[in-house]
Amino acid sequence: MRILICITIFLFQISYVHAQTKIISEDSTIQKLMRQKNVDKSLKYPDIWFRQGEKYYYGQEETLDYERAYQYWQEAAEKNNYAPAQYGLGLTRLYGRGVSKNYKEALIWFSKAAAQNYEPAFYRLGALYYEGLGMEKRDPKQARNWFHRAALKGDLDATYALGLIYYNGDGMEKDYVNAFRLWLRCAENNNADAQFNIGTLYENKKGVELDIEKAKEWYVKAAEQGHEGAIEALEALGY
């Protein structure tokens, strides 16, 4: 009986889903503003400074420069309470890009962005609480709350993580039915780990009726994406 479940939480993945809004080049506008006297850049144009920081953070137009990205985002975040820039500062602190790595600071900035309902910050907060980074000890309940909020907005990484919490009974009673429901959503969106997990649930009658054929179907989907666990599962089933 196979009960191996993929347990990865994608805290450190660099994904446009969690990190990027559309980048618009504002070089000419910014240079013009810089030349103007008596213009408070940070108060009047936080979105422009945020976008400029994005350009440097993601290396658009061969301009990768984490330190400059941090400086632009800091201007918009600290003086304007601008949520996207606060999220950006959380990223720089999380990865140590352009500034020293500091999980506590990352937690602070993601929290500020989330307080303004900035959705990408929801997943990041959930992952920090899940891992216990930037705090004295991990907090599964807070992690579940933030993953739930992110999942309601369609965040599939958060949906997967929430399924993991339900499956393991992390800070709560185990709930295989909800784990299956959440992972199925991810599996149907081509998440190989979720496909493997769904196969495992079918094979082991957890949260769903025993169905070896359906288990094989999901293992095949995951194996086609190179998932080693799924390949081994199929071999064990004589496929």
PDB file of C-alpha atoms in Angstrom, residues 129-213:
ATOM      1  CA  TYR A 129       3.840  30.689   8.612  1.00  0.00           C
ATOM      2  CA  TYR A 130       3.935  27.095   7.380  1.00  0.00           C
ATOM      3  CA  GLU A 131       7.732  26.977   7.491  1.00  0.00           C
ATOM      4  CA  GLY A 132       8.037  29.123  10.626  1.00  0.00           C
ATOM      5  CA  LEU A 133      10.336  31.632   8.928  1.00  0.00           C
ATOM      6  CA  GLY A 134      10.630  35.103  10.447  1.00  0.00           C
ATOM      7  CA  MET A 135       8.975  33.988  13.684  1.00  0.00           C
ATOM      8  CA  GLU A 136       9.746  31.931  16.786  1.00  0.00           C
ATOM      9  CA  LYS A 137       7.837  28.859  15.652  1.00  0.00           C
ATOM     10  CA  ARG A 138       5.687  27.749  12.758  1.00  0.00           C
ATOM     11  CA  ASP A 139       1.971  28.461  12.884  1.00  0.00           C
ATOM     12  CA  PRO A 140      -0.106  25.940  10.883  1.00  0.00           C
ATOM     13  CA  LYS A 141      -3.361  27.698  11.745  1.00  0.00           C
ATOM     14  CA  GLN A 142      -2.198  31.014  10.307  1.00  0.00           C
ATOM     15  CA  ALA A 143      -0.718  29.196   7.334  1.00  0.00           C
ATOM     16  CA  ARG A 144      -4.066  27.526   6.684  1.00  0.00           C
ATOM     17  CA  ASN A 145      -5.904  30.833   6.942  1.00  0.00           C
ATOM     18  CA  TRP A 146      -3.646  32.568   4.413  1.00  0.00           C
ATOM     19  CA  PHE A 147      -3.544  29.613   2.035  1.00  0.00           C
ATOM     20  CA  HIS A 148      -7.331  29.512   2.198  1.00  0.00           C
ATOM     21  CA  ARG A 149      -7.608  33.201   1.305  1.00  0.00           C
ATOM     22  CA  ALA A 150      -5.206  32.753  -1.584  1.00  0.00           C
ATOM     23  CA  ALA A 151      -6.948  29.608  -2.808  1.00  0.00           C
ATOM     24  CA  LEU A 152     -10.276  31.439  -2.892  1.00  0.00           C
ATOM     25  CA  LYS A 153      -8.638  33.842  -5.351  1.00  0.00           C
ATOM     26  CA  GLY A 154      -7.590  30.977  -7.605  1.00  0.00           C
ATOM     27  CA  ASP A 155      -3.986  30.587  -6.441  1.00  0.00           C
ATOM     28  CA  LEU A 156      -3.128  26.982  -7.307  1.00  0.00           C
ATOM     29  CA  ASP A 157       0.075  26.824  -5.262  1.00  0.00           C
ATOM     30  CA  ALA A 158      -1.936  27.860  -2.214  1.00  0.00           C
ATOM     31  CA  THR A 159      -4.612  25.323  -3.129  1.00  0.00           C
ATOM     32  CA  TYR A 160      -1.990  22.578  -3.233  1.00  0.00           C
ATOM     33  CA  ALA A 161      -0.482  23.676   0.085  1.00  0.00           C
ATOM     34  CA  LEU A 162      -3.907  23.791   1.709  1.00  0.00           C
ATOM     35  CA  GLY A 163      -4.520  20.240   0.547  1.00  0.00           C
ATOM     36  CA  LEU A 164      -1.277  19.217   2.195  1.00  0.00           C
ATOM     37  CA  ILE A 165      -2.366  20.734   5.505  1.00  0.00           C
ATOM     38  CA  TYR A 166      -5.690  18.883   5.335  1.00  0.00           C
ATOM     39  CA  TYR A 167      -3.981  15.618   4.421  1.00  0.00           C
ATOM     40  CA  ASN A 168      -1.441  15.781   7.242  1.00  0.00           C
ATOM     41  CA  GLY A 169      -3.851  17.181   9.811  1.00  0.00           C
ATOM     42  CA  ASP A 170      -1.376  19.965  10.459  1.00  0.00           C
ATOM     43  CA  GLY A 171      -2.898  21.965  13.313  1.00  0.00           C
ATOM     44  CA  MET A 172      -6.250  20.276  12.740  1.00  0.00           C
ATOM     45  CA  GLU A 173      -7.825  16.851  12.256  1.00  0.00           C
ATOM     46  CA  LYS A 174      -6.861  15.019   9.096  1.00  0.00           C
ATOM     47  CA  ASP A 175      -9.340  15.563   6.293  1.00  0.00           C
ATOM     48  CA  TYR A 176      -8.651  13.384   3.267  1.00  0.00           C
ATOM     49  CA  VAL A 177     -11.878  14.388   1.547  1.00  0.00           C
ATOM     50  CA  ASN A 178     -10.899  18.043   1.391  1.00  0.00           C
ATOM     51  CA  ALA A 179      -7.316  17.141   0.535  1.00  0.00           C
ATOM     52  CA  PHE A 180      -8.646  15.205  -2.456  1.00  0.00           C
ATOM     53  CA  ARG A 181     -10.953  18.047  -3.475  1.00  0.00           C
ATOM     54  CA  LEU A 182      -8.166  20.628  -3.379  1.00  0.00           C
ATOM     55  CA  TRP A 183      -5.529  18.500  -5.066  1.00  0.00           C
ATOM     56  CA  LEU A 184      -7.957  17.499  -7.801  1.00  0.00           C
ATOM     57  CA  ARG A 185      -8.297  21.165  -8.712  1.00  0.00           C
ATOM     58  CA  CYS A 186      -4.521  21.391  -9.050  1.00  0.00           C
ATOM     59  CA  ALA A 187      -4.236  18.075 -10.865  1.00  0.00           C
ATOM     60  CA  GLU A 188      -6.772  19.192 -13.440  1.00  0.00           C
ATOM     61  CA  ASN A 189      -4.524  22.196 -14.029  1.00  0.00           C
ATOM     62  CA  ASN A 190      -1.599  19.906 -14.855  1.00  0.00           C
ATOM     63  CA  ASN A 191       0.253  19.998 -11.523  1.00  0.00           C
ATOM     64  CA  ALA A 192       2.308  16.787 -11.603  1.00  0.00           C
ATOM     65  CA  ASP A 193       2.678  16.525  -7.821  1.00  0.00           C
ATOM     66  CA  ALA A 194      -1.071  16.889  -7.380  1.00  0.00           C
ATOM     67  CA  GLN A 195      -1.705  14.295 -10.086  1.00  0.00           C
ATOM     68  CA  PHE A 196       0.572  11.882  -8.264  1.00  0.00           C
ATOM     69  CA  ASN A 197      -1.143  12.614  -4.958  1.00  0.00           C
ATOM     70  CA  ILE A 198      -4.585  12.029  -6.453  1.00  0.00           C
ATOM     71  CA  GLY A 199      -3.371   8.686  -7.754  1.00  0.00           C
ATOM     72  CA  THR A 200      -2.077   7.842  -4.291  1.00  0.00           C
ATOM     73  CA  LEU A 201      -5.411   8.706  -2.681  1.00  0.00           C
ATOM     74  CA  TYR A 202      -7.274   6.489  -5.146  1.00  0.00           C
ATOM     75  CA  GLU A 203      -4.833   3.641  -4.596  1.00  0.00           C
ATOM     76  CA  ASN A 204      -5.046   3.874  -0.811  1.00  0.00           C
ATOM     77  CA  LYS A 205      -8.759   4.680  -0.438  1.00  0.00           C
ATOM     78  CA  LYS A 206      -8.166   7.981   1.330  1.00  0.00           C
ATOM     79  CA  GLY A 207     -10.929  10.542   0.918  1.00  0.00           C
ATOM     80  CA  VAL A 208     -12.273   8.638  -2.070  1.00  0.00           C
ATOM     81  CA  GLU A 209     -13.354   5.099  -2.972  1.00  0.00           C
ATOM     82  CA  LEU A 210     -10.626   2.634  -3.882  1.00  0.00           C
ATOM     83  CA  ASP A 211     -10.082   2.726  -7.645  1.00  0.00           C
ATOM     84  CA  ILE A 212      -6.828   1.326  -8.999  1.00  0.00           C
ATOM     85  CA  GLU A 213      -7.690   2.187 -12.598  1.00  0.00           C
TER      86      GLU A 213
END
